[in-house]
PDB file of C-alpha atoms and ligand atoms in Angstrom:
ATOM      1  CA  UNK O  22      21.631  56.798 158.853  1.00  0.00           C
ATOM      2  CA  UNK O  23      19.615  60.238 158.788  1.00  0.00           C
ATOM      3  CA  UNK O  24      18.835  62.707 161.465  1.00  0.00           C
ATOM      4  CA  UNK O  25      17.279  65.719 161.162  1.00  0.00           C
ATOM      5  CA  UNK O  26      17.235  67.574 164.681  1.00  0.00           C
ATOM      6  CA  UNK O  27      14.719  69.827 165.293  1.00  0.00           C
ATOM      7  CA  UNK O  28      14.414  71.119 161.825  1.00  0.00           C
ATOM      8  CA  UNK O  29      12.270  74.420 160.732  1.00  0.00           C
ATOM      9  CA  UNK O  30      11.946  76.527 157.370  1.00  0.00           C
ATOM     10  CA  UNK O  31      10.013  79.281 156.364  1.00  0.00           C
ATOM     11  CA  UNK O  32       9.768  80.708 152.848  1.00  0.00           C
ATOM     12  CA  UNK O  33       8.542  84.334 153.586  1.00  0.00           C
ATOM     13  CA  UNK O  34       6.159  84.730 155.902  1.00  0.00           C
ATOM     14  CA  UNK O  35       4.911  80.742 155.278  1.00  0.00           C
ATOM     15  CA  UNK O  36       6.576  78.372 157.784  1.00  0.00           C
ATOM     16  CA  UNK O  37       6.655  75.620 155.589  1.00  0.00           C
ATOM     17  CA  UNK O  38       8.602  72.781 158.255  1.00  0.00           C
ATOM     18  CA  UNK O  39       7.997  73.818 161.565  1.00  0.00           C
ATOM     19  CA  UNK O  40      10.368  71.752 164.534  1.00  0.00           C
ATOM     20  CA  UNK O  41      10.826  68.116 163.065  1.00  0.00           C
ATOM     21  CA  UNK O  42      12.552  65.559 164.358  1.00  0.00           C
ATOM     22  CA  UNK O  43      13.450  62.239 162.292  1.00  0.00           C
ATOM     23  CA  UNK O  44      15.855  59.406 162.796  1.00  0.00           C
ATOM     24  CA  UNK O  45      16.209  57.188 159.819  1.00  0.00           C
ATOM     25  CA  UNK O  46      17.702  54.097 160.623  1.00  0.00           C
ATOM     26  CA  UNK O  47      19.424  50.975 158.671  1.00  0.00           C
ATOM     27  CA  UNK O  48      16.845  49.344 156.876  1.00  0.00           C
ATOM     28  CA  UNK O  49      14.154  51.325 158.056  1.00  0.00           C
ATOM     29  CA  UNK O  50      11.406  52.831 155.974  1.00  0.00           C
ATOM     30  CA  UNK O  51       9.969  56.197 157.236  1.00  0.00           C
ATOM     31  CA  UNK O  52       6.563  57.129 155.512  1.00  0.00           C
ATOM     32  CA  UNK O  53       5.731  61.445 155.307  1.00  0.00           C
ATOM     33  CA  UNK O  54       2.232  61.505 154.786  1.00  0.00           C
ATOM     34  CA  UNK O  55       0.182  64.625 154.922  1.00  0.00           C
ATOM     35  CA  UNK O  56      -2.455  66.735 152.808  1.00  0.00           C
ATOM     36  CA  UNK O  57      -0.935  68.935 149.734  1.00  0.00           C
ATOM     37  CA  UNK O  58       1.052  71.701 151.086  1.00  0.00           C
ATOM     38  CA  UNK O  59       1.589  70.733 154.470  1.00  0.00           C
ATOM     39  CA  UNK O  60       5.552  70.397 154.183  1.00  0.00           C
ATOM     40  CA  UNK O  61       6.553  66.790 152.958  1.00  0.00           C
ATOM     41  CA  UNK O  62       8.176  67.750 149.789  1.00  0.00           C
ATOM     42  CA  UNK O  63      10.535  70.886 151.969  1.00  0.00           C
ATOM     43  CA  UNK O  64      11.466  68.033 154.312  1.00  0.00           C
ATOM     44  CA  UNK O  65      12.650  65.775 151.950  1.00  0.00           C
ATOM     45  CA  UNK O  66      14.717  68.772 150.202  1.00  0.00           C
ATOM     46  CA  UNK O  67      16.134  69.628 153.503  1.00  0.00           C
ATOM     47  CA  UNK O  68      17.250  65.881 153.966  1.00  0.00           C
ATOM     48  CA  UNK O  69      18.911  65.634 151.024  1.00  0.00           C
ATOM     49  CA  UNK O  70      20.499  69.399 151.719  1.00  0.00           C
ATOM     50  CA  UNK O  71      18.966  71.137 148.195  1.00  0.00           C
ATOM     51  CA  UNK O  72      17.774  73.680 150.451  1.00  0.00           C
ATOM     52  CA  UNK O  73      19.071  74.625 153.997  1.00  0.00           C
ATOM     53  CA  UNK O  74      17.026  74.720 157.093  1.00  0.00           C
ATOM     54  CA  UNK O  75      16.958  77.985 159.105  1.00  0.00           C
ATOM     55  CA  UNK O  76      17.005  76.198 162.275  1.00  0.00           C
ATOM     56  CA  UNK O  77      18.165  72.729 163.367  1.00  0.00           C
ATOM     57  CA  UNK O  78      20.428  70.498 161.659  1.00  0.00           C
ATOM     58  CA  UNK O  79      21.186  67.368 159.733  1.00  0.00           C
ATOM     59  CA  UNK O  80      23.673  64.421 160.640  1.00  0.00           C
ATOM     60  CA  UNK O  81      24.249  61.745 157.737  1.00  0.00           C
ATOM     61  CA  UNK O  82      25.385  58.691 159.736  1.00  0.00           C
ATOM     62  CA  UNK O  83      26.373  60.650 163.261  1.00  0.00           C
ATOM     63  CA  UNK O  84      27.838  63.650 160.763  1.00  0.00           C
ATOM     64  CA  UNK O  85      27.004  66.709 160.992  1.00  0.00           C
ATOM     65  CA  UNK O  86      26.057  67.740 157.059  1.00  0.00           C
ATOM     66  CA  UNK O  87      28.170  71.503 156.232  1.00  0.00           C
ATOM     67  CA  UNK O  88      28.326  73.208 152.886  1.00  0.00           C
ATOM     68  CA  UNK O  89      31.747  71.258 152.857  1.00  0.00           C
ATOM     69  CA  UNK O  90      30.598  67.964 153.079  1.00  0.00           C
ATOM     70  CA  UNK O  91      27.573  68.191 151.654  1.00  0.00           C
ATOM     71  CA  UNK O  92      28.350  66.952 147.932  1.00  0.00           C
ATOM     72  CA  UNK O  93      29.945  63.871 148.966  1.00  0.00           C
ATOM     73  CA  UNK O  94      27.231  62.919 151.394  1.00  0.00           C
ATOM     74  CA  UNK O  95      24.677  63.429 148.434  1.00  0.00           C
ATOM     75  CA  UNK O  96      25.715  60.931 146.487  1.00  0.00           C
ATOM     76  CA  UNK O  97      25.370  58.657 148.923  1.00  0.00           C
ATOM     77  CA  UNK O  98      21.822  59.385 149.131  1.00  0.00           C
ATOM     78  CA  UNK O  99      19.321  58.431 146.021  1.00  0.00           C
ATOM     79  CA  UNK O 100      16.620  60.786 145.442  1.00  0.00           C
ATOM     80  CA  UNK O 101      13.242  59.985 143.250  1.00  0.00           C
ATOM     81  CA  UNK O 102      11.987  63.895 142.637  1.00  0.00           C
ATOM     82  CA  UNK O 103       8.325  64.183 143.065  1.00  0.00           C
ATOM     83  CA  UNK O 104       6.934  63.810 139.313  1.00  0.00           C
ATOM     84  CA  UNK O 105       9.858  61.709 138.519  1.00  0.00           C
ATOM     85  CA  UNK O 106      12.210  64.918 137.513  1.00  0.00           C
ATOM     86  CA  UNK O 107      13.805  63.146 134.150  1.00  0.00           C
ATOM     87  CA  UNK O 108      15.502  64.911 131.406  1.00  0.00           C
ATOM     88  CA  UNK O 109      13.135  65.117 128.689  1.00  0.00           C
ATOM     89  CA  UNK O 110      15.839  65.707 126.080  1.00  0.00           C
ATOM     90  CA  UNK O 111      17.933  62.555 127.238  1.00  0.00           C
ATOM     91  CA  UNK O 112      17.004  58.869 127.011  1.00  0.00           C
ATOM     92  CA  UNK O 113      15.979  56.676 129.466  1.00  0.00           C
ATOM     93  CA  UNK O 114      19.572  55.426 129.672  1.00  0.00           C
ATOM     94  CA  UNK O 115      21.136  58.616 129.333  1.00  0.00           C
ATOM     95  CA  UNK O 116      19.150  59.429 132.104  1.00  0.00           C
ATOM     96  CA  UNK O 117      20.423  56.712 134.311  1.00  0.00           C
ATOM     97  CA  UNK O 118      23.975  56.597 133.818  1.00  0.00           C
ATOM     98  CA  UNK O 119      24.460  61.039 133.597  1.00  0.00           C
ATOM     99  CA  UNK O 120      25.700  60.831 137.295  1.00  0.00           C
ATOM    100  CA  UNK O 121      27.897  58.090 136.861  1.00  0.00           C
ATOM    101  CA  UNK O 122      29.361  59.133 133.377  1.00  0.00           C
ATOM    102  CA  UNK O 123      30.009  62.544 135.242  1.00  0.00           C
ATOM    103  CA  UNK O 124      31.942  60.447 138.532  1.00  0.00           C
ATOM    104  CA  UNK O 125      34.074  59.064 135.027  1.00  0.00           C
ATOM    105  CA  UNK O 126      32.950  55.306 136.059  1.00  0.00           C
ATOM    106  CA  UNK O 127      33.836  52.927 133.376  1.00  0.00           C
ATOM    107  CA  UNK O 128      31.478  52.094 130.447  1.00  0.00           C
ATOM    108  CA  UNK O 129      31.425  48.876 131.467  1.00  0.00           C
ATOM    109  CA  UNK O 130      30.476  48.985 135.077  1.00  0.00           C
ATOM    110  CA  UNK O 131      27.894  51.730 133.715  1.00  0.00           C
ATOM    111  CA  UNK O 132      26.161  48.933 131.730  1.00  0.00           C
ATOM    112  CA  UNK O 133      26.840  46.216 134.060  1.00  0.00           C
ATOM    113  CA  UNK O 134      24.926  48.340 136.735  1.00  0.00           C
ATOM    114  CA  UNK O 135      22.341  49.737 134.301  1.00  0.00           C
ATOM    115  CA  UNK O 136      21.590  45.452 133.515  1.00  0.00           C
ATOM    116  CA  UNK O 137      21.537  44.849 137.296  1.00  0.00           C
ATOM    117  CA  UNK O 138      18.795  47.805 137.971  1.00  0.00           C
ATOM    118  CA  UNK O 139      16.474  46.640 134.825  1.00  0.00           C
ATOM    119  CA  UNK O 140      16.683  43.253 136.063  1.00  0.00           C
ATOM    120  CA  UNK O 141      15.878  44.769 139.568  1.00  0.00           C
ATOM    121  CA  UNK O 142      13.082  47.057 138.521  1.00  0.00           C
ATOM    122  CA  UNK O 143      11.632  44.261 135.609  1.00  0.00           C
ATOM    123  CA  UNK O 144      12.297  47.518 133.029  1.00  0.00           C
ATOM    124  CA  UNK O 145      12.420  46.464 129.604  1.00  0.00           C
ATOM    125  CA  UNK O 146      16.056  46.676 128.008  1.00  0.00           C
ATOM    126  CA  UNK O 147      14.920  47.672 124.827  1.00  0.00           C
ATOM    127  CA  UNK O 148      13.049  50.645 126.283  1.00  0.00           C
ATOM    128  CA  UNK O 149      16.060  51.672 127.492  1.00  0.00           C
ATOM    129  CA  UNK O 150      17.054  53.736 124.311  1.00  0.00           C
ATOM    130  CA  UNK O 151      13.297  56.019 124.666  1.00  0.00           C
ATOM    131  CA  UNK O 152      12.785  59.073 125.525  1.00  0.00           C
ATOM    132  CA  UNK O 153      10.685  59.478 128.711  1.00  0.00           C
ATOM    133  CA  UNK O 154       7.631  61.183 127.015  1.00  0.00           C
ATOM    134  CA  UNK O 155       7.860  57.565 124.758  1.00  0.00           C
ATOM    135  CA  UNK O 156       7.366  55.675 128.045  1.00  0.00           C
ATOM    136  CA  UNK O 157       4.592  54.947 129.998  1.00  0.00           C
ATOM    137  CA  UNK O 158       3.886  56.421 133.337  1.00  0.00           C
ATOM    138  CA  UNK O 159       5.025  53.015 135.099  1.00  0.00           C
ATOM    139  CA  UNK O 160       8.340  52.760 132.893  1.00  0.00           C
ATOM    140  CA  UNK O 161       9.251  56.831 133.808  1.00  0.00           C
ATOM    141  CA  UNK O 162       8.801  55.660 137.503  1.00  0.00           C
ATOM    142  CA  UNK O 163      11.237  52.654 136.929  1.00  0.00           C
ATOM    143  CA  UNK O 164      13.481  55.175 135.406  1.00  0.00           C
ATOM    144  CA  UNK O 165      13.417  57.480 138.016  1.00  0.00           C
ATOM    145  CA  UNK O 166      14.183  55.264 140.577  1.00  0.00           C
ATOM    146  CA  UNK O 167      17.339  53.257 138.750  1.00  0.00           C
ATOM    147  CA  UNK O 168      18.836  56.595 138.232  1.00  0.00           C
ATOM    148  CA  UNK O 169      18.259  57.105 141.976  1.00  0.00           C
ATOM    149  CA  UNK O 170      19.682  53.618 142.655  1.00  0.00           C
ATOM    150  CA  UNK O 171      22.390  53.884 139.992  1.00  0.00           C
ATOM    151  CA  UNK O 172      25.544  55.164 142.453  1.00  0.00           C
ATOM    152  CA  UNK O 173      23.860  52.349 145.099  1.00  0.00           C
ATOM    153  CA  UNK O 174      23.254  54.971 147.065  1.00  0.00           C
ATOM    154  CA  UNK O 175      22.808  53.549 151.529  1.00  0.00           C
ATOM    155  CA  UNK O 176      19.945  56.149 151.808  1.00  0.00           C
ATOM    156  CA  UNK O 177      17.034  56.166 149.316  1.00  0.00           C
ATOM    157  CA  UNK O 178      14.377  59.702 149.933  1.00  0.00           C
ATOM    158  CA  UNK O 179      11.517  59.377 147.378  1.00  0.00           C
ATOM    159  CA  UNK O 180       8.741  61.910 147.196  1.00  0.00           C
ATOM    160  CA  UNK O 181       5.455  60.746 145.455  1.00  0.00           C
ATOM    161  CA  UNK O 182       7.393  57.915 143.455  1.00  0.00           C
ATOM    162  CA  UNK O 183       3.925  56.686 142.376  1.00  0.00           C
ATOM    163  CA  UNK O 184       2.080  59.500 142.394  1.00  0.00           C
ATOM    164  CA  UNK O 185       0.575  60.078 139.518  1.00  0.00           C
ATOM    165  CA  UNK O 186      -0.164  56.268 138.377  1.00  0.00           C
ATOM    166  CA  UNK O 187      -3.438  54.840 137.571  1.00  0.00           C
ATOM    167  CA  UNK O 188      -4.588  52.166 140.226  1.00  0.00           C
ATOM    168  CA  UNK O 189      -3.949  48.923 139.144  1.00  0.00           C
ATOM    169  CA  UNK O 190      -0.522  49.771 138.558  1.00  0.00           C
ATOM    170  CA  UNK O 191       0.134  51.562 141.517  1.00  0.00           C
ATOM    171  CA  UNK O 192      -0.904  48.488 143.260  1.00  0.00           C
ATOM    172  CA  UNK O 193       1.889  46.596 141.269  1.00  0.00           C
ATOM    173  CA  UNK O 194       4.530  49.027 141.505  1.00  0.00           C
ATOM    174  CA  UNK O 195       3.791  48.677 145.320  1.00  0.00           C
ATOM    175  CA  UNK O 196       4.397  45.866 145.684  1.00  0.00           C
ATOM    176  CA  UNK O 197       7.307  46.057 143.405  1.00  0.00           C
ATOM    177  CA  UNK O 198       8.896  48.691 145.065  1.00  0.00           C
ATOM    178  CA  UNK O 199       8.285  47.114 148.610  1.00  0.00           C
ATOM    179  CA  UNK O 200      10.079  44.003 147.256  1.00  0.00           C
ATOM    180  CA  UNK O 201      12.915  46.196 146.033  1.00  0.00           C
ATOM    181  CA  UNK O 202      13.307  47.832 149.652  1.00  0.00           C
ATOM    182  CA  UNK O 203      13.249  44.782 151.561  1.00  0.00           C
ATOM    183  CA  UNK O 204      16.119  42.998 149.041  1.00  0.00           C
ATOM    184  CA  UNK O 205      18.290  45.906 148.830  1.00  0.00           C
ATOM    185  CA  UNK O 206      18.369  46.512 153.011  1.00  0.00           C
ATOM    186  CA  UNK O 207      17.963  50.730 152.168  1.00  0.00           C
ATOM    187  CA  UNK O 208      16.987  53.022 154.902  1.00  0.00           C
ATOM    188  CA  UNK O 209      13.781  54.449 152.693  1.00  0.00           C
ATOM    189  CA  UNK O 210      12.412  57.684 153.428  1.00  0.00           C
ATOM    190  CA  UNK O 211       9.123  57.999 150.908  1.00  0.00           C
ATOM    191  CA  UNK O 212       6.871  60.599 150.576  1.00  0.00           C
ATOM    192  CA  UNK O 213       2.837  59.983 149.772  1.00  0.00           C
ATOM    193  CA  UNK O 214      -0.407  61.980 150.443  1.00  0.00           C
ATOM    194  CA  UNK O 215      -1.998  58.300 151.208  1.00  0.00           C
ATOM    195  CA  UNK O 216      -2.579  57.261 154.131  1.00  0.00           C
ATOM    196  CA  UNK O 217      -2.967  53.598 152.983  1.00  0.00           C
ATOM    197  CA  UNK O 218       0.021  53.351 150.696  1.00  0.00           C
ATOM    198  CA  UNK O 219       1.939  55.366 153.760  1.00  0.00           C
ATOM    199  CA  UNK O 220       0.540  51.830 155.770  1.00  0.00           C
ATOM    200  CA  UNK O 221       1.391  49.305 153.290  1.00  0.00           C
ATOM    201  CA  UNK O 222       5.246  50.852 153.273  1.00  0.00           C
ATOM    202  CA  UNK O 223       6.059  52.311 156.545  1.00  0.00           C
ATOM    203  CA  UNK O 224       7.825  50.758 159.727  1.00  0.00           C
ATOM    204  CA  UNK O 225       7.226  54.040 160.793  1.00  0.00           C
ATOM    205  CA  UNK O 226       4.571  57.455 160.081  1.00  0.00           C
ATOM    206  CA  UNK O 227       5.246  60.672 160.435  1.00  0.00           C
ATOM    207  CA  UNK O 228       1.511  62.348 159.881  1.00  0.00           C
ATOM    208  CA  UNK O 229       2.403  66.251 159.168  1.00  0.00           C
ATOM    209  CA  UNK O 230       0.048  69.064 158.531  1.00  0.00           C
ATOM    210  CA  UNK O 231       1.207  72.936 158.473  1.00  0.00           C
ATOM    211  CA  UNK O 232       5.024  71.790 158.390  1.00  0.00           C
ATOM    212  CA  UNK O 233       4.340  70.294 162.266  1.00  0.00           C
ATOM    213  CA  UNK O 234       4.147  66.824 162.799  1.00  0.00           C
ATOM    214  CA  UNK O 235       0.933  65.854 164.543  1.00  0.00           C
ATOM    215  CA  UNK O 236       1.422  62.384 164.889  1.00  0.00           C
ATOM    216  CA  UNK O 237       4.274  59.484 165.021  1.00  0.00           C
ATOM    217  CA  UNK O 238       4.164  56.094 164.725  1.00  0.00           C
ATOM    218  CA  UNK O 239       2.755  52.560 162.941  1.00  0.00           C
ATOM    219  CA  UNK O 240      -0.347  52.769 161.369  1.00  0.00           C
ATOM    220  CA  UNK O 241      -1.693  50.505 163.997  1.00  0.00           C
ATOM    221  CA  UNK O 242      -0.721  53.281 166.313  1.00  0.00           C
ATOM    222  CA  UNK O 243      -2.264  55.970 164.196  1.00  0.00           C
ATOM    223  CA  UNK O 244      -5.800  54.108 163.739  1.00  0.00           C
ATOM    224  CA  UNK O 245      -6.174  52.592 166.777  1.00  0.00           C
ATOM    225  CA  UNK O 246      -4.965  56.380 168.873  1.00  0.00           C
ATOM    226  CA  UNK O 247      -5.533  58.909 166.450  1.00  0.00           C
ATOM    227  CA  UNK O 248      -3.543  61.706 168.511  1.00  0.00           C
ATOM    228  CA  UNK O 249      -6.178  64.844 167.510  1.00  0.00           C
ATOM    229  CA  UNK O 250      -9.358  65.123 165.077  1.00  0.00           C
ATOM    230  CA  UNK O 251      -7.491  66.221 162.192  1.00  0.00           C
ATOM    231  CA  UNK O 252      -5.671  62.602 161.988  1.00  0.00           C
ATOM    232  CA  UNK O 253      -8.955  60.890 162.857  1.00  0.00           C
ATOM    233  CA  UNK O 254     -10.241  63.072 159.553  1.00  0.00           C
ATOM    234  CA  UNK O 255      -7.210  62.894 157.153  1.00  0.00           C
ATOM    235  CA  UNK O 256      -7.155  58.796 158.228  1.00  0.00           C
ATOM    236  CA  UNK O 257     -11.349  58.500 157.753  1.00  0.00           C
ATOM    237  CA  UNK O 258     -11.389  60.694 155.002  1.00  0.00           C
ATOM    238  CA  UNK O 259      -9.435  58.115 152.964  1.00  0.00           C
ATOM    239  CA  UNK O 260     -10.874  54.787 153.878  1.00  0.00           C
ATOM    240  CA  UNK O 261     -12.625  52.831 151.447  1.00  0.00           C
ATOM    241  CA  UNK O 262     -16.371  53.699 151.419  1.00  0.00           C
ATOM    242  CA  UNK O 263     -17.911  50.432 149.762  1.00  0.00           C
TER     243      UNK O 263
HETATM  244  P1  ADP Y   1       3.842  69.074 150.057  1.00  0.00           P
HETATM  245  O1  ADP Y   1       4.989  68.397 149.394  1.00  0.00           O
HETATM  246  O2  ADP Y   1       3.472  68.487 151.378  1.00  0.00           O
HETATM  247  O3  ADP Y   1       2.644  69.161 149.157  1.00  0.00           O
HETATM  248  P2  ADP Y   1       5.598  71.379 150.010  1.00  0.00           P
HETATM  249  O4  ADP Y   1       6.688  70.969 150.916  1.00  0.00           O
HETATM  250  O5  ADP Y   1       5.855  71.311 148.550  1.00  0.00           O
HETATM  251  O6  ADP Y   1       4.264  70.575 150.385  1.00  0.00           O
HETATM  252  O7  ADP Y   1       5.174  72.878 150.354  1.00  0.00           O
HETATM  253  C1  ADP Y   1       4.896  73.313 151.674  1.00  0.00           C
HETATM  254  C2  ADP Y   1       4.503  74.768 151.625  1.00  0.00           C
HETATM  255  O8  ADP Y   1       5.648  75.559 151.297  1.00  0.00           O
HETATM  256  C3  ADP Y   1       3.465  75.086 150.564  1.00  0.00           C
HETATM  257  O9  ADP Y   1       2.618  76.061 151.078  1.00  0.00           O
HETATM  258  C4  ADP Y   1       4.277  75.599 149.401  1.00  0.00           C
HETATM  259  O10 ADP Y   1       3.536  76.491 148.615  1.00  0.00           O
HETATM  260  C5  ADP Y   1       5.422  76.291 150.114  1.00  0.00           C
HETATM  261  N1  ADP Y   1       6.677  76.271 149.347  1.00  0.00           N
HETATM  262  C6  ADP Y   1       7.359  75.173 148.962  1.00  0.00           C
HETATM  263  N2  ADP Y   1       8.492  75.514 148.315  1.00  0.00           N
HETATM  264  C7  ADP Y   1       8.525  76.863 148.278  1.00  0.00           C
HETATM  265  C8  ADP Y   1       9.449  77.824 147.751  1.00  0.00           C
HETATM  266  N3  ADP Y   1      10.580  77.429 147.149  1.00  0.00           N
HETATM  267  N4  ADP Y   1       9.151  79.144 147.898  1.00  0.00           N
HETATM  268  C9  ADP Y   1       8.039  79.529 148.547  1.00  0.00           C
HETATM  269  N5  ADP Y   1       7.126  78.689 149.069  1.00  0.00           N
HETATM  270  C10 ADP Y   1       7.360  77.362 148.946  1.00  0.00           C
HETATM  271 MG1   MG Y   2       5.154  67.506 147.537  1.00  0.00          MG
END
């Protein structure tokens, strides 16, 4: 579905992605996970072509992504910014359907999709009309990721989607969102510094640290062969300690 081929960028003098390769298949769910700063967030904008890589490319289903191409190909692709990225100024709904009202769909199949993603994401319909600062944390994030859903989009990137929740609903919206994946068949790329959320998601790990990645595979994989000391650390270093 997604390819990025040896991909690199450097703001200034910082080479923030240094040589990555991904393949994103059907389906599949890719976890990034990696300290702060070490390059997750860049990737993700170079997937989804909001900035441009200064070497390698990007093929969206076997094409090659071009300044040409690349609006059409966006909207194919949802995107959940990190700290959710809504409108302040616009409603929850507002916020959902501004893509869609902007592609002229019809009001109707604008609120027969915006019932189909509350049902999906178990968001209250009379929360709809709020503004996000009138939501809790958990709501914004179901917000965020119906608006990303809303043009049903065959790739889904999401960087930090529950980032900055408190733990007991994390652990819901986990399992939520996991649930969501699996019944929608999206090829998922998601973003998270943790190592065991990046476990509970992934098919497949890409473990990056100073825009490289160090290590590849399940989390079986990255436990069981840790491929240098700094994954042994970054995978240790989160463990539960009771
Ligand atoms: P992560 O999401 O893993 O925390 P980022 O991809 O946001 O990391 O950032 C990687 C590195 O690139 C950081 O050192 C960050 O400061 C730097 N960086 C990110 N975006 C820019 C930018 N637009 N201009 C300059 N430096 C940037
Ligand atoms: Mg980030």
């Amino acid at each position: 579905m997604l390819r990025l081929k040896n991909v690199s960028k450097k703001f200034e003098e910082l080479q923030a992605v240094s040589s990555v390769d991904l393949n994103l298949w059907e389906r599949e769910t890719i976890v990034l996970v990696g300290p702060s700063g070490c390059g997750k967030s860049t990737l993700i904008r170079l997937a989804i072509g909001i900035i441009t890589p200064d070497e390698g490319e990007i093929y969206f289903k076997g094409e090659l992504v071009t300044p040409e191409n690349l609006m059409e190909i966006r909207r194919k692709i949802g995107y959940v910014i990190q700290e959710g990225g809504l409108f302040p100024h616009l409603t929850a709904i507002q916020n959902i359907r501004l893509v869609a009202e902007y592609l002229d769909w019809n009001p109707d199949k604008i609120n027969t999709r915006i019932k189909d993603l509350t049902d999906l994401t178990h968001f209250p319909v009379d929360a709809l009309e709020r503004f996000p600062l009138q939501l809790s944390g958990g709501q914004r994030q179901r917000v965020s990721l119906m608006r990303a859903l809303m043009l049903d989009p065959e790739v889904l990137l999401l960087d930090e989607p529950l980032g900055a929740l408190d733990p007991m609903i994390r652990a819901d919206l986990q399992e939520e969102l996991k649930g969501i994946f699996k019944s929608l068949g999206k090829a998922v790329l998601l973003v998270t510094h943790d190592i065991n959320e990046a476990g509970f998601f992934a098919d497949e790990i890409l473990l990056m640290k100073d825009g490289k990645v160090l290590q590849q595979g399940s989390i079986r994989e990255l436990l069981d062969d840790p491929a240098d000391d700094f994954v042994k650390k970054f995978i240790n270093a989160q463990r539960n300690r009771i």
